[in-house]
């Protein structure tokens, strides 16, 4: 009896193995046929895709025609009192379209931070970059930026002066047309010193070539923009007691602003 029982068990095991192998083979054939069918029809298995939302676009080309965009820019300018000093006030999460060129503010700000020697957060490696050379943290999500689109006949000094004139005008101070001119002895005025120092606080960005310009004085119409960091500039300008502006000292790198008395 034990021998017969053992043989019966062996037959059951063998039969079970045959059934398992048959089922596995059938499943394999089914998967192969499905894969072959997808290749023949040009279809593929569903993929998990992540939708990336494009940054909100500020189109300078339609700024005067798009009433909603125009109204939004007007509200932003009124907040800072810069009616004529800038064309656009943008946030870091927005993008700009000027002519046929579109660039994100993030790309512009990344270029600025790298130029300053800062290291930035995110995957920005390009061919030839050293891994890890651009990985750290900077935060400017609460900052806003004034954007001036360079026009024919512009120069950097006049662009800065219009910004400064608009700032003081909002505070009830009217700058004369010659407020930035040296005095009869050739000494720079207080406004002139502010303008010279402010050149260290703004950047020229070429939207066509997608890069910062090394020479801030070489600017070309509609292909370049002047980028003002509103937080940095207002931190400086809000300290100035205008009647004492001529007491400001500037040595080419550092500016000393007399305190209000």
mmCIF file of C-alpha atoms in Angstrom:
data_model
loop_
_atom_site.group_PDB
_atom_site.id
_atom_site.type_symbol
_atom_site.label_atom_id
_atom_site.label_comp_id
_atom_site.label_asym_id
_atom_site.label_seq_id
_atom_site.Cartn_x
_atom_site.Cartn_y
_atom_site.Cartn_z
ATOM 1 C CA UNK A 1 0.000 0.000 0.000
ATOM 2 C CA UNK A 2 2.672 2.598 0.784
ATOM 3 C CA UNK A 3 4.315 2.027 -2.616
ATOM 4 C CA UNK A 4 1.020 2.477 -4.448
ATOM 5 C CA UNK A 5 0.197 5.606 -2.404
ATOM 6 C CA UNK A 6 3.583 7.105 -3.175
ATOM 7 C CA UNK A 7 3.152 6.484 -6.895
ATOM 8 C CA UNK A 8 -0.262 8.116 -6.818
ATOM 9 C CA UNK A 9 1.159 11.240 -5.149
ATOM 10 C CA UNK A 10 3.923 11.458 -7.736
ATOM 11 C CA UNK A 11 1.372 11.318 -10.551
ATOM 12 C CA UNK A 12 -0.611 14.155 -8.959
ATOM 13 C CA UNK A 13 2.531 16.331 -8.628
ATOM 14 C CA UNK A 14 3.538 15.668 -12.228
ATOM 15 C CA UNK A 15 0.026 16.461 -13.435
ATOM 16 C CA UNK A 16 0.008 19.733 -11.436
ATOM 17 C CA UNK A 17 3.351 20.776 -12.910
ATOM 18 C CA UNK A 18 2.059 20.126 -16.419
ATOM 19 C CA UNK A 19 -1.010 22.303 -15.767
ATOM 20 C CA UNK A 20 1.140 25.166 -14.372
ATOM 21 C CA UNK A 21 3.523 25.059 -17.332
ATOM 22 C CA UNK A 22 0.601 25.018 -19.768
ATOM 23 C CA UNK A 23 -0.979 28.071 -18.133
ATOM 24 C CA UNK A 24 2.356 29.942 -18.069
ATOM 25 C CA UNK A 25 2.859 29.184 -21.735
ATOM 26 C CA UNK A 26 -0.615 30.444 -22.607
ATOM 27 C CA UNK A 27 -0.024 33.694 -20.702
ATOM 28 C CA UNK A 28 3.338 34.189 -22.413
ATOM 29 C CA UNK A 29 1.820 33.675 -25.859
ATOM 30 C CA UNK A 30 -0.957 36.133 -25.037
ATOM 31 C CA UNK A 31 1.502 38.828 -23.931
ATOM 32 C CA UNK A 32 3.649 38.255 -27.024
ATOM 33 C CA UNK A 33 0.644 38.584 -29.335
ATOM 34 C CA UNK A 34 -0.479 41.797 -27.610
ATOM 35 C CA UNK A 35 2.998 43.320 -27.865
ATOM 36 C CA UNK A 36 3.273 42.302 -31.512
ATOM 37 C CA UNK A 37 -0.154 43.749 -32.221
ATOM 38 C CA UNK A 38 0.804 47.103 -30.619
ATOM 39 C CA UNK A 39 3.942 47.302 -32.735
ATOM 40 C CA UNK A 40 1.991 46.577 -35.914
ATOM 41 C CA UNK A 41 -0.658 49.211 -35.160
ATOM 42 C CA UNK A 42 1.808 51.807 -33.865
ATOM 43 C CA UNK A 43 0.227 51.876 -30.398
ATOM 44 C CA UNK A 44 1.991 51.334 -27.119
ATOM 45 C CA UNK A 45 1.104 50.605 -23.556
ATOM 46 C CA UNK A 46 -0.240 53.543 -21.556
ATOM 47 C CA UNK A 47 2.482 55.694 -19.958
ATOM 48 C CA UNK A 48 2.387 57.781 -16.811
ATOM 49 C CA UNK A 49 2.795 61.375 -17.912
ATOM 50 C CA UNK A 50 3.265 64.451 -15.729
ATOM 51 C CA UNK A 51 1.707 67.645 -17.002
ATOM 52 C CA UNK A 52 4.018 70.657 -16.534
ATOM 53 C CA UNK A 53 2.176 73.956 -16.413
ATOM 54 C CA UNK A 54 3.774 76.701 -18.498
ATOM 55 C CA UNK A 55 4.630 79.955 -16.658
ATOM 56 C CA UNK A 56 2.033 82.740 -17.084
ATOM 57 C CA UNK A 57 2.978 84.757 -20.167
ATOM 58 C CA UNK A 58 3.291 88.542 -20.328
ATOM 59 C CA UNK A 59 3.236 89.438 -24.010
ATOM 60 C CA UNK A 60 4.792 92.862 -24.540
ATOM 61 C CA UNK A 61 3.617 92.804 -28.163
ATOM 62 C CA UNK A 62 -0.035 92.914 -27.088
ATOM 63 C CA UNK A 63 0.361 94.976 -23.934
ATOM 64 C CA UNK A 64 -1.493 97.989 -25.317
ATOM 65 C CA UNK A 65 -4.247 95.901 -26.963
ATOM 66 C CA UNK A 66 -4.915 93.317 -24.263
ATOM 67 C CA UNK A 67 -7.087 95.256 -21.823
ATOM 68 C CA UNK A 68 -6.831 92.662 -19.036
ATOM 69 C CA UNK A 69 -3.027 92.530 -19.268
ATOM 70 C CA UNK A 70 -2.793 96.306 -19.503
ATOM 71 C CA UNK A 71 -4.951 96.734 -16.400
ATOM 72 C CA UNK A 72 -2.857 94.208 -14.458
ATOM 73 C CA UNK A 73 0.368 96.007 -15.358
ATOM 74 C CA UNK A 74 -1.192 99.334 -14.403
ATOM 75 C CA UNK A 75 -2.114 97.995 -10.963
ATOM 76 C CA UNK A 76 1.384 96.665 -10.419
ATOM 77 C CA UNK A 77 3.003 99.944 -11.514
ATOM 78 C CA UNK A 78 0.730 102.011 -9.292
ATOM 79 C CA UNK A 79 1.762 99.925 -6.298
ATOM 80 C CA UNK A 80 5.388 100.947 -6.815
ATOM 81 C CA UNK A 81 4.778 104.389 -8.273
ATOM 82 C CA UNK A 82 6.590 103.623 -11.520
ATOM 83 C CA UNK A 83 4.215 104.852 -14.194
ATOM 84 C CA UNK A 84 6.972 105.612 -16.733
ATOM 85 C CA UNK A 85 10.050 103.995 -15.244
ATOM 86 C CA UNK A 86 9.374 100.457 -16.499
ATOM 87 C CA UNK A 87 7.213 98.727 -19.109
ATOM 88 C CA UNK A 88 6.491 95.555 -17.165
ATOM 89 C CA UNK A 89 6.565 94.413 -13.563
ATOM 90 C CA UNK A 90 7.010 90.649 -13.449
ATOM 91 C CA UNK A 91 7.211 87.894 -10.858
ATOM 92 C CA UNK A 92 9.816 85.091 -10.895
ATOM 93 C CA UNK A 93 7.194 82.537 -11.980
ATOM 94 C CA UNK A 94 6.167 84.432 -15.135
ATOM 95 C CA UNK A 95 7.581 84.581 -18.658
ATOM 96 C CA UNK A 96 8.028 87.392 -21.173
ATOM 97 C CA UNK A 97 7.431 87.588 -24.901
ATOM 98 C CA UNK A 98 9.165 90.425 -26.739
ATOM 99 C CA UNK A 99 8.993 90.377 -30.524
ATOM 100 C CA UNK A 100 9.466 86.741 -31.518
ATOM 101 C CA UNK A 101 11.460 85.853 -28.404
ATOM 102 C CA UNK A 102 9.979 84.230 -25.311
ATOM 103 C CA UNK A 103 11.977 83.751 -22.126
ATOM 104 C CA UNK A 104 11.030 82.816 -18.583
ATOM 105 C CA UNK A 105 11.885 85.102 -15.705
ATOM 106 C CA UNK A 106 13.433 82.081 -14.017
ATOM 107 C CA UNK A 107 15.936 81.739 -16.877
ATOM 108 C CA UNK A 108 16.830 85.434 -16.586
ATOM 109 C CA UNK A 109 17.188 85.235 -12.803
ATOM 110 C CA UNK A 110 19.293 82.090 -13.012
ATOM 111 C CA UNK A 111 21.687 83.955 -15.320
ATOM 112 C CA UNK A 112 21.826 86.881 -12.884
ATOM 113 C CA UNK A 113 22.502 84.682 -9.861
ATOM 114 C CA UNK A 114 25.253 82.790 -11.665
ATOM 115 C CA UNK A 115 26.789 86.100 -12.757
ATOM 116 C CA UNK A 116 26.826 87.203 -9.125
ATOM 117 C CA UNK A 117 28.628 84.001 -8.195
ATOM 118 C CA UNK A 118 25.632 82.486 -6.447
ATOM 119 C CA UNK A 119 24.737 78.838 -6.890
ATOM 120 C CA UNK A 120 21.208 77.960 -7.723
ATOM 121 C CA UNK A 121 18.672 75.269 -7.030
ATOM 122 C CA UNK A 122 17.408 72.922 -9.687
ATOM 123 C CA UNK A 123 18.572 70.792 -12.587
ATOM 124 C CA UNK A 124 20.257 73.317 -14.847
ATOM 125 C CA UNK A 125 23.115 71.210 -16.195
ATOM 126 C CA UNK A 126 23.932 71.638 -19.862
ATOM 127 C CA UNK A 127 26.395 69.671 -22.014
ATOM 128 C CA UNK A 128 29.890 70.367 -20.701
ATOM 129 C CA UNK A 129 28.758 71.460 -17.237
ATOM 130 C CA UNK A 130 30.355 69.886 -14.179
ATOM 131 C CA UNK A 131 27.785 67.904 -12.144
ATOM 132 C CA UNK A 132 27.098 69.612 -8.836
ATOM 133 C CA UNK A 133 28.396 72.989 -10.003
ATOM 134 C CA UNK A 134 24.927 74.531 -10.008
ATOM 135 C CA UNK A 135 23.205 72.955 -7.069
ATOM 136 C CA UNK A 136 22.365 74.983 -3.985
ATOM 137 C CA UNK A 137 19.575 77.231 -2.831
ATOM 138 C CA UNK A 138 18.535 80.802 -3.400
ATOM 139 C CA UNK A 139 15.069 82.127 -2.712
ATOM 140 C CA UNK A 140 13.448 85.068 -4.454
ATOM 141 C CA UNK A 141 9.868 83.890 -4.869
ATOM 142 C CA UNK A 142 8.548 87.048 -3.188
ATOM 143 C CA UNK A 143 10.617 89.439 -5.283
ATOM 144 C CA UNK A 144 9.276 91.387 -8.227
ATOM 145 C CA UNK A 145 11.215 92.797 -11.136
ATOM 146 C CA UNK A 146 10.820 95.914 -13.188
ATOM 147 C CA UNK A 147 11.421 95.294 -16.881
ATOM 148 C CA UNK A 148 12.239 98.075 -19.317
ATOM 149 C CA UNK A 149 12.308 97.179 -23.027
ATOM 150 C CA UNK A 150 15.086 99.136 -24.704
ATOM 151 C CA UNK A 151 13.865 101.500 -27.434
ATOM 152 C CA UNK A 152 15.677 103.320 -30.280
ATOM 153 C CA UNK A 153 17.824 106.167 -28.933
ATOM 154 C CA UNK A 154 17.947 104.843 -25.362
ATOM 155 C CA UNK A 155 21.037 104.813 -23.197
ATOM 156 C CA UNK A 156 21.515 103.265 -19.800
ATOM 157 C CA UNK A 157 21.881 106.593 -17.985
ATOM 158 C CA UNK A 158 18.557 107.954 -19.267
ATOM 159 C CA UNK A 159 16.797 104.674 -18.537
ATOM 160 C CA UNK A 160 17.978 104.868 -14.921
ATOM 161 C CA UNK A 161 17.083 108.533 -14.668
ATOM 162 C CA UNK A 162 13.507 107.916 -15.852
ATOM 163 C CA UNK A 163 13.187 105.191 -13.230
ATOM 164 C CA UNK A 164 14.495 107.524 -10.524
ATOM 165 C CA UNK A 165 12.324 110.422 -11.687
ATOM 166 C CA UNK A 166 9.222 108.225 -11.598
ATOM 167 C CA UNK A 167 10.118 106.969 -8.113
ATOM 168 C CA UNK A 168 10.570 110.460 -6.643
ATOM 169 C CA UNK A 169 7.587 111.849 -8.574
ATOM 170 C CA UNK A 170 5.349 109.302 -6.849
ATOM 171 C CA UNK A 171 6.585 110.771 -3.554
ATOM 172 C CA UNK A 172 5.824 114.333 -4.554
ATOM 173 C CA UNK A 173 9.412 115.262 -5.440
ATOM 174 C CA UNK A 174 9.897 116.668 -8.933
ATOM 175 C CA UNK A 175 13.411 116.171 -10.269
ATOM 176 C CA UNK A 176 14.625 118.891 -12.606
ATOM 177 C CA UNK A 177 15.877 117.874 -16.061
ATOM 178 C CA UNK A 178 19.424 118.666 -14.927
ATOM 179 C CA UNK A 179 19.254 117.070 -11.463
ATOM 180 C CA UNK A 180 21.725 114.425 -12.596
ATOM 181 C CA UNK A 181 24.235 116.917 -14.018
ATOM 182 C CA UNK A 182 27.523 117.840 -12.244
ATOM 183 C CA UNK A 183 27.755 121.234 -10.520
ATOM 184 C CA UNK A 184 29.805 124.139 -11.871
ATOM 185 C CA UNK A 185 32.922 122.686 -10.230
ATOM 186 C CA UNK A 186 32.404 119.345 -11.954
ATOM 187 C CA UNK A 187 31.294 117.523 -8.822
ATOM 188 C CA UNK A 188 28.624 114.853 -9.269
ATOM 189 C CA UNK A 189 25.197 115.678 -7.895
ATOM 190 C CA UNK A 190 23.509 113.410 -5.373
ATOM 191 C CA UNK A 191 21.203 112.133 -8.102
ATOM 192 C CA UNK A 192 24.214 111.455 -10.318
ATOM 193 C CA UNK A 193 25.834 109.395 -7.576
ATOM 194 C CA UNK A 194 22.633 107.410 -7.067
ATOM 195 C CA UNK A 195 22.494 106.713 -10.804
ATOM 196 C CA UNK A 196 26.106 105.551 -10.907
ATOM 197 C CA UNK A 197 25.574 103.227 -7.962
ATOM 198 C CA UNK A 198 22.318 101.878 -9.398
ATOM 199 C CA UNK A 199 24.252 100.630 -12.421
ATOM 200 C CA UNK A 200 25.634 97.928 -10.123
ATOM 201 C CA UNK A 201 22.092 96.834 -9.247
ATOM 202 C CA UNK A 202 20.550 96.282 -12.682
ATOM 203 C CA UNK A 203 21.238 93.882 -15.527
ATOM 204 C CA UNK A 204 20.944 93.979 -19.308
ATOM 205 C CA UNK A 205 19.519 90.769 -20.770
ATOM 206 C CA UNK A 206 19.562 89.894 -24.463
ATOM 207 C CA UNK A 207 16.280 88.104 -25.148
ATOM 208 C CA UNK A 208 17.370 87.005 -28.629
ATOM 209 C CA UNK A 209 20.687 85.469 -27.566
ATOM 210 C CA UNK A 210 19.276 84.457 -24.160
ATOM 211 C CA UNK A 211 22.213 85.761 -22.145
ATOM 212 C CA UNK A 212 23.346 88.663 -19.995
ATOM 213 C CA UNK A 213 25.370 91.389 -21.652
ATOM 214 C CA UNK A 214 28.806 91.965 -20.148
ATOM 215 C CA UNK A 215 28.944 95.618 -21.269
ATOM 216 C CA UNK A 216 25.955 97.338 -19.689
ATOM 217 C CA UNK A 217 26.337 100.352 -22.012
ATOM 218 C CA UNK A 218 25.899 98.389 -25.258
ATOM 219 C CA UNK A 219 22.144 98.196 -25.618
ATOM 220 C CA UNK A 220 20.035 97.633 -28.714
ATOM 221 C CA UNK A 221 16.329 98.361 -29.333
ATOM 222 C CA UNK A 222 13.755 95.636 -28.685
ATOM 223 C CA UNK A 223 16.341 92.871 -28.401
ATOM 224 C CA UNK A 224 17.478 93.796 -24.900
ATOM 225 C CA UNK A 225 15.755 94.493 -21.620
ATOM 226 C CA UNK A 226 16.866 96.238 -18.448
ATOM 227 C CA UNK A 227 16.044 94.201 -15.334
ATOM 228 C CA UNK A 228 15.486 96.073 -12.050
ATOM 229 C CA UNK A 229 15.285 94.151 -8.787
ATOM 230 C CA UNK A 230 12.549 96.186 -7.118
ATOM 231 C CA UNK A 231 13.338 94.955 -3.612
ATOM 232 C CA UNK A 232 17.022 95.920 -3.836
ATOM 233 C CA UNK A 233 16.381 99.310 -5.439
ATOM 234 C CA UNK A 234 13.600 100.308 -3.095
ATOM 235 C CA UNK A 235 15.683 99.266 -0.077
ATOM 236 C CA UNK A 236 18.263 101.787 -1.297
ATOM 237 C CA UNK A 237 15.942 104.572 -2.429
ATOM 238 C CA UNK A 238 13.680 104.456 0.615
ATOM 239 C CA UNK A 239 16.658 105.492 2.761
ATOM 240 C CA UNK A 240 17.235 108.724 0.863
ATOM 241 C CA UNK A 241 16.192 112.051 2.363
ATOM 242 C CA UNK A 242 16.105 113.988 -0.899
ATOM 243 C CA UNK A 243 16.970 117.462 0.511
ATOM 244 C CA UNK A 244 20.219 115.909 1.749
ATOM 245 C CA UNK A 245 20.914 113.984 -1.462
ATOM 246 C CA UNK A 246 23.954 116.103 -2.338
ATOM 247 C CA UNK A 247 25.638 114.836 0.830
ATOM 248 C CA UNK A 248 25.650 111.304 -0.557
ATOM 249 C CA UNK A 249 29.149 109.851 -1.014
ATOM 250 C CA UNK A 250 30.063 107.256 -3.640
ATOM 251 C CA UNK A 251 33.561 105.878 -4.271
ATOM 252 C CA UNK A 252 32.756 103.717 -7.295
ATOM 253 C CA UNK A 253 31.796 100.674 -5.240
ATOM 254 C CA UNK A 254 30.172 101.754 -1.966
ATOM 255 C CA UNK A 255 27.543 104.434 -1.407
ATOM 256 C CA UNK A 256 27.059 106.323 1.892
ATOM 257 C CA UNK A 257 23.645 107.877 2.434
ATOM 258 C CA UNK A 258 23.315 110.521 5.192
ATOM 259 C CA UNK A 259 20.589 109.810 7.689
ATOM 260 C CA UNK A 260 17.614 112.118 8.014
ATOM 261 C CA UNK A 261 18.024 114.834 10.681
#
